[in-house]
XYZ file of N, CA and C in Angstrom:
501
model
N -30.646 29.970 -4.115
C -29.676 28.800 -4.390
C -29.662 28.313 -3.053
N -29.955 28.324 -1.661
C -28.810 27.586 -0.336
C -30.522 26.825 -0.751
N -31.240 27.034 -0.819
C -33.012 26.773 -0.485
C -32.773 25.329 -1.428
N -31.915 25.222 -3.000
C -32.761 24.421 -3.712
C -31.578 23.197 -3.124
N -30.101 23.640 -2.422
C -29.125 23.248 -2.368
C -29.327 22.201 -1.494
N -30.432 22.340 0.191
C -30.474 21.777 0.904
C -31.856 20.901 0.633
N -32.647 21.578 -0.700
C -33.825 20.456 -0.770
C -33.216 19.225 -1.319
N -31.898 19.603 -2.200
C -31.282 18.297 -3.011
C -30.164 17.911 -1.915
N -29.587 18.112 -0.315
C -28.947 17.170 0.135
C -28.997 15.889 0.226
N -29.846 15.218 0.396
C -30.072 14.322 -0.037
C -29.713 12.871 -0.486
N -29.430 13.631 -1.884
C -29.060 13.420 -2.734
C -27.255 13.218 -2.411
N -26.811 13.597 -1.658
C -25.650 13.850 -1.878
C -24.668 13.263 -0.528
N -24.030 12.313 -1.242
C -23.640 11.467 0.140
C -22.545 11.556 1.477
N -22.159 13.027 1.425
C -21.385 13.428 1.729
C -21.842 14.377 2.565
N -22.861 14.308 2.998
C -23.725 15.072 4.222
C -24.653 14.352 4.417
N -24.581 15.213 6.785
C -26.238 13.943 6.464
C -27.174 14.464 6.751
N -28.444 14.111 7.375
C -29.657 14.794 7.604
C -30.152 16.205 7.649
N -29.035 17.208 8.548
C -28.648 18.027 8.983
C -27.873 18.841 8.271
N -27.698 18.887 7.129
C -26.408 19.198 6.064
C -24.719 18.563 7.064
N -24.884 18.319 6.959
C -22.985 18.391 8.238
C -22.123 17.459 6.754
N -21.124 18.027 7.174
C -20.143 16.954 5.988
C -20.015 16.147 6.819
N -20.464 14.468 6.444
C -19.752 13.252 7.194
C -18.750 12.105 6.304
N -18.084 11.557 6.565
C -17.992 10.644 5.935
C -19.011 9.418 5.511
N -18.485 8.968 4.134
C -19.576 8.113 3.636
C -18.826 7.106 4.073
N -20.462 6.381 4.571
C -20.521 4.490 4.814
C -20.080 3.351 3.555
N -19.126 2.974 3.570
C -18.654 2.285 2.587
C -18.869 0.654 3.423
N -18.903 0.644 4.339
C -19.209 -0.684 5.174
C -20.141 -2.142 4.023
N -20.670 -1.586 3.962
C -21.910 -2.468 3.211
C -21.251 -2.506 1.398
N -20.422 -1.794 1.253
C -19.661 -2.761 -0.204
C -18.750 -4.084 -0.135
N -18.706 -4.425 -1.410
C -17.548 -5.336 -1.220
C -16.316 -4.739 -1.561
N -15.049 -5.177 -1.909
C -13.807 -4.815 -1.813
C -13.840 -4.919 -3.562
N -13.399 -4.435 -4.130
C -12.969 -4.873 -5.666
C -11.487 -3.902 -6.036
N -10.857 -4.085 -6.192
C -9.834 -4.023 -7.414
C -9.762 -2.798 -8.103
N -9.264 -1.545 -7.376
C -9.097 -0.365 -7.881
C -8.249 0.142 -8.270
N -7.872 1.279 -9.217
C -6.535 1.689 -9.971
C -7.023 2.981 -10.706
N -5.962 4.073 -10.335
C -6.217 5.766 -10.546
C -5.003 6.497 -10.795
N -4.991 6.425 -11.803
C -4.206 7.404 -12.118
C -4.024 8.916 -12.146
N -3.088 10.090 -11.948
C -2.882 11.176 -11.810
C -1.357 11.879 -12.962
N -1.291 13.323 -13.120
C -0.639 13.719 -13.505
C -0.847 15.297 -13.154
N 0.879 15.890 -12.708
C 0.928 16.554 -12.854
C 1.777 17.321 -13.341
N 2.230 18.860 -14.305
C 2.842 19.362 -14.541
C 4.297 19.929 -14.094
N 5.048 20.644 -14.222
C 6.189 21.707 -13.578
C 7.254 22.502 -14.237
N 6.444 23.849 -14.229
C 7.788 24.731 -15.411
C 8.276 25.033 -14.752
N 9.475 25.104 -15.552
C 10.890 26.217 -14.794
C 11.532 27.081 -15.824
N 12.418 27.975 -15.816
C 13.219 28.077 -16.943
C 14.651 27.516 -16.935
N 14.762 27.421 -18.506
C 15.541 26.431 -18.723
C 16.932 26.123 -17.695
N 17.470 27.000 -17.301
C 18.908 27.061 -16.408
C 18.200 26.317 -15.363
N 17.054 26.465 -14.467
C 17.052 24.506 -13.752
C 16.326 24.337 -14.134
N 15.542 23.597 -14.806
C 15.858 22.571 -15.659
C 17.328 21.748 -16.534
N 18.297 22.158 -16.701
C 19.463 21.953 -16.894
C 20.091 21.593 -15.488
N 19.805 22.136 -14.842
C 20.661 21.931 -13.331
C 20.416 20.982 -12.945
N 19.155 20.784 -12.649
C 18.388 19.512 -12.481
C 18.398 18.323 -12.884
N 18.869 18.486 -14.212
C 19.240 16.705 -15.141
C 20.558 17.005 -14.645
N 21.455 17.962 -14.191
C 22.319 17.733 -14.039
C 22.613 16.988 -12.713
N 22.086 17.261 -11.557
C 22.687 17.050 -10.620
C 22.805 17.914 -10.303
N 22.568 19.116 -10.363
C 23.798 20.537 -9.292
C 22.856 21.025 -8.472
N 21.765 20.599 -8.377
C 20.488 21.579 -7.328
C 21.742 21.334 -5.957
N 21.139 22.151 -5.168
C 22.059 22.576 -3.846
C 21.261 22.147 -2.799
N 20.623 21.304 -3.034
C 19.785 20.515 -1.487
C 19.725 18.807 -2.014
N 20.861 18.250 -2.815
C 20.552 16.770 -3.750
C 19.760 17.194 -4.487
N 18.990 15.428 -4.541
C 18.737 14.905 -5.574
C 16.994 15.617 -5.433
N 17.280 16.172 -6.717
C 15.441 17.041 -6.179
C 14.812 16.276 -7.004
N 14.683 15.083 -7.965
C 13.317 13.966 -8.175
C 13.453 12.710 -7.965
N 14.721 12.408 -6.678
C 14.411 11.212 -5.953
C 14.175 11.589 -4.783
N 13.867 12.386 -4.762
C 13.756 13.026 -3.414
C 11.471 13.255 -3.338
N 11.827 13.692 -4.594
C 10.127 14.261 -5.392
C 8.852 12.859 -5.589
N 10.112 11.876 -5.845
C 9.377 11.385 -6.211
C 9.088 9.876 -5.088
N 10.206 10.184 -4.062
C 9.643 9.427 -2.949
C 8.484 9.858 -1.500
N 8.542 11.584 -1.802
C 7.518 12.675 -1.349
C 5.984 12.007 -1.638
N 6.268 11.837 -2.884
C 4.732 11.907 -3.801
C 4.150 10.014 -3.327
N 4.915 9.428 -2.989
C 4.149 7.707 -2.393
C 3.717 8.086 -1.041
N 4.861 8.808 0.049
C 4.423 8.932 1.029
C 3.003 9.662 0.968
N 3.230 10.867 0.576
C 2.227 11.257 0.914
C 0.647 10.406 0.717
N 0.702 9.627 -0.755
C -0.258 9.250 -0.830
C -0.498 8.085 0.250
N -0.025 7.748 0.489
C 0.281 6.982 1.956
C -0.573 7.700 3.564
N -0.737 9.068 3.335
C -1.042 9.831 3.601
C -2.573 10.384 3.688
N -3.245 10.025 2.448
C -4.426 10.751 1.883
C -5.217 11.382 2.953
N -5.657 10.608 3.749
C -6.431 9.975 4.619
C -6.710 11.047 6.054
N -5.070 11.026 5.848
C -4.825 12.582 7.111
C -4.873 13.477 6.527
N -4.632 14.048 4.981
C -4.845 15.302 4.784
C -5.961 15.567 4.404
N -7.149 14.681 4.251
C -8.359 15.525 2.647
C -9.063 15.049 4.223
N -9.774 15.547 4.330
C -11.129 15.273 5.577
C -11.863 14.047 5.269
N -12.752 14.155 4.309
C -13.801 12.468 4.284
C -13.360 11.361 3.664
N -11.422 11.034 3.684
C -11.027 10.938 3.067
C -10.982 8.981 3.334
N -11.476 7.993 3.196
C -11.612 6.604 3.666
C -9.888 6.066 3.860
N -9.230 5.649 4.744
C -7.948 4.734 5.463
C -7.707 3.750 4.310
N -6.873 3.294 3.584
C -6.930 2.419 2.811
C -5.923 1.812 2.340
N -6.299 -0.141 2.278
C -5.072 -0.118 2.528
C -4.544 -0.257 0.443
N -3.208 0.305 -0.010
C -2.704 0.639 -0.820
C -2.200 -0.531 -1.212
N -2.376 -0.760 -2.836
C -1.008 -2.354 -2.651
C -0.063 -1.718 -3.700
N -0.463 -0.995 -4.555
C 1.123 -0.473 -5.280
C 0.520 1.188 -4.976
N 1.751 2.033 -5.248
C 1.932 2.661 -5.424
C 3.063 3.683 -6.412
N 3.447 3.955 -7.184
C 4.319 4.351 -8.698
C 4.502 5.858 -8.950
N 5.617 6.494 -8.258
C 5.530 7.795 -9.108
C 6.821 7.626 -10.268
N 6.172 8.375 -11.416
C 7.700 8.380 -12.253
C 6.948 9.445 -12.508
N 8.573 10.719 -12.763
C 8.997 12.071 -13.052
C 10.037 12.439 -14.543
N 9.040 11.948 -15.572
C 9.520 12.782 -17.013
C 10.583 13.503 -17.169
N 11.276 13.506 -17.521
C 11.984 15.492 -18.118
C 10.712 15.684 -19.685
N 10.779 16.524 -19.708
C 10.157 17.240 -20.682
C 10.732 19.260 -21.372
N 11.387 18.520 -21.837
C 12.677 19.837 -22.154
C 11.751 20.994 -22.407
N 10.672 20.195 -24.184
C 10.019 21.506 -24.858
C 9.250 22.349 -23.598
N 8.512 22.136 -22.260
C 8.464 23.444 -21.506
C 8.824 24.436 -21.217
N 9.634 23.974 -20.603
C 11.413 22.833 -19.704
C 10.223 22.644 -18.516
N 10.438 21.275 -17.714
C 10.391 21.060 -17.155
C 10.329 19.675 -16.385
N 8.694 18.819 -15.780
C 9.086 17.503 -15.795
C 8.052 17.558 -15.618
N 6.771 16.027 -16.295
C 5.487 15.646 -16.122
C 5.883 14.125 -14.752
N 4.882 14.654 -13.695
C 4.883 13.661 -12.591
C 3.743 13.026 -12.797
N 3.495 11.631 -12.768
C 2.348 10.434 -12.791
C 2.404 9.409 -11.597
N 1.088 8.841 -11.064
C 1.263 8.882 -10.344
C 0.546 7.427 -10.721
N 0.531 6.713 -10.427
C -0.716 5.127 -10.356
C -0.391 4.664 -8.379
N -1.740 4.627 -8.342
C -2.273 4.000 -6.858
C -3.423 2.620 -7.405
N -3.178 1.513 -6.509
C -3.906 0.282 -6.821
C -4.837 0.430 -5.303
N -5.317 -0.838 -5.506
C -6.079 -0.964 -3.497
C -7.251 -2.103 -4.570
N -6.904 -2.914 -3.566
C -8.158 -3.572 -3.258
C -9.186 -2.931 -1.933
N -10.681 -2.745 -2.257
C -10.824 -1.837 -0.832
C -12.947 -1.602 -1.522
N -13.246 -1.139 -0.325
C -14.997 -0.895 -0.996
C -14.662 0.671 -1.534
N -13.373 2.006 -1.876
C -14.353 3.092 -1.954
C -12.733 3.334 -3.197
N -12.546 4.244 -3.865
C -11.703 4.111 -5.135
C -9.913 4.690 -4.428
N -8.903 4.921 -5.508
C -8.014 6.021 -5.442
C -7.674 6.986 -5.742
N -8.665 7.656 -6.471
C -8.309 8.892 -6.827
C -7.984 9.684 -6.125
N -8.204 10.242 -4.732
C -7.750 11.281 -4.148
C -6.308 10.500 -3.553
N -6.056 10.037 -3.270
C -4.436 9.194 -3.593
C -3.385 9.660 -4.307
N -4.127 8.987 -5.735
C -2.778 9.222 -7.270
C -2.957 10.812 -7.308
N -3.806 11.397 -6.847
C -3.643 13.330 -6.802
C -2.799 13.424 -5.759
N -3.536 12.835 -4.390
C -2.019 13.789 -3.396
C -1.103 13.071 -4.112
N -0.754 12.073 -4.499
C 0.531 11.589 -4.562
C 1.880 12.676 -5.598
N 0.870 13.198 -6.958
C 1.668 14.533 -8.100
C 1.477 15.505 -7.355
N 0.517 15.795 -6.259
C 0.582 17.099 -5.634
C 2.142 17.546 -4.916
N 2.279 16.308 -5.011
C 3.286 16.718 -2.954
C 4.463 15.932 -4.021
N 4.531 15.335 -4.899
C 5.828 15.435 -5.479
C 6.156 16.766 -6.394
N 5.567 17.200 -6.941
C 5.513 18.522 -7.328
C 5.952 19.788 -6.438
N 5.101 19.907 -5.131
C 5.028 20.973 -4.371
C 6.988 20.408 -3.813
N 7.698 19.216 -3.427
C 8.561 18.982 -2.943
C 9.176 18.901 -4.423
N 9.056 18.606 -5.445
C 10.226 19.616 -6.486
C 10.384 20.668 -6.129
N 8.760 21.910 -6.068
C 9.676 23.213 -6.814
C 10.582 22.840 -4.981
N 10.309 22.572 -4.054
C 11.046 23.010 -2.518
C 12.490 22.999 -3.117
N 12.809 21.739 -3.356
C 14.153 20.914 -3.518
C 14.423 22.494 -4.245
N 13.989 22.381 -5.713
C 14.565 23.299 -6.464
C 14.783 24.841 -6.520
N 13.610 25.204 -5.325
C 13.503 26.674 -5.385
C 14.664 28.031 -5.242
N 16.266 27.052 -5.026
C 17.011 27.924 -4.605
C 17.409 28.546 -5.793
N 17.259 27.918 -6.661
C 17.660 28.161 -8.253
C 16.397 28.898 -8.730
N 15.814 28.728 -8.296
C 14.211 29.882 -9.153
C 13.357 29.538 -8.284
N 12.596 30.739 -8.013
C 10.733 30.617 -7.199
C 10.668 31.083 -7.957
N 10.417 31.168 -9.399
C 9.320 30.822 -10.110
C 8.652 29.916 -11.017
N 8.904 28.992 -10.171
C 9.253 26.957 -10.839
C 7.443 27.228 -10.687
N 6.467 26.386 -11.834
C 5.038 26.760 -11.701
C 4.500 25.433 -11.614
N 3.462 25.230 -10.689
C 2.880 23.742 -10.736
C 1.729 23.697 -11.492
N 1.256 22.806 -12.527
C 0.408 22.800 -13.483
C -0.764 21.484 -13.760
N -1.667 22.482 -14.292
C -2.361 20.581 -14.710
C -2.741 19.064 -13.985
N -2.384 18.966 -12.537
C -2.947 18.638 -11.954
C -3.880 18.118 -12.299
N -4.074 17.167 -12.771
C -5.766 16.109 -12.786
C -5.863 14.549 -13.413
N -6.368 13.882 -12.939
C -6.887 12.537 -12.299
C -7.172 12.312 -14.397
N -5.533 11.237 -14.322
C -6.625 11.253 -15.930
C -7.033 9.541 -16.110
N -7.131 8.897 -15.397
C -8.193 7.787 -15.080
C -8.311 6.906 -14.088
N -9.497 6.239 -14.249
C -9.607 5.205 -12.950
C -10.350 4.430 -13.161
N -10.610 3.071 -12.112
C -11.326 1.570 -12.740
C -12.015 1.615 -11.424
N -12.783 0.414 -11.588
C -13.111 0.336 -10.792
C -14.457 0.640 -10.272
N -15.185 -0.066 -8.880
C -16.162 0.574 -8.412
C -17.599 0.664 -8.875
N -18.667 1.186 -7.959
C -19.882 1.547 -8.414
C -20.086 2.849 -9.658
N -19.311 3.586 -10.099
C -19.143 4.545 -10.805
C -18.482 4.226 -12.788
N -18.072 3.518 -12.415
C -17.499 2.769 -13.326
C -15.867 3.158 -13.405
N -15.535 3.238 -14.829
C -14.131 3.174 -15.399
C -14.424 4.379 -15.890
N -13.402 6.001 -15.474
C -12.517 6.704 -16.553
C -12.287 7.168 -17.128
N -11.836 7.861 -18.020
C -10.411 8.053 -18.861
C -10.813 9.124 -18.861
N -9.469 10.192 -18.676
C -10.140 12.146 -18.908
C -9.790 12.338 -20.786
N -10.890 12.796 -21.305
C -10.612 13.167 -22.997
C -9.088 14.275 -22.926
N -8.702 12.952 -23.996
C -7.504 14.238 -24.547
C -6.548 13.749 -23.572
């Protein structure tokens, strides 16, 4: 299997001629408008959900802090993910919506840029860090909070075209 992998490595854009990881050269690409949307779900006990909704968490405003952390994280994606390009981000939103039937929250991020490469990783990083921050802010109430279903919902722009997740 390793031989087959190396034989096909010329087709893999993140590997150099010696099969070493490399950052893709996007300098010849024209900047285009690109947008990505990602979501995550955070599940918790009904009592924890009620406390957060009532603003009774020991560390303060859980949702505002998580939202801000997600925005900040999107801007730091290139320092967190080794082969990501630093991008000029023109729009970052993080919305945290209560979902009583979970119980918990859905976190959605939309990231937009005009650049040579896409912003999928920035949107995914935003929801991931927002979810982790929500956990951190509420862990005094409950240690068993679950972060789940982190996924790319859609992306527009770029050579690979538009994408929308099924369902």
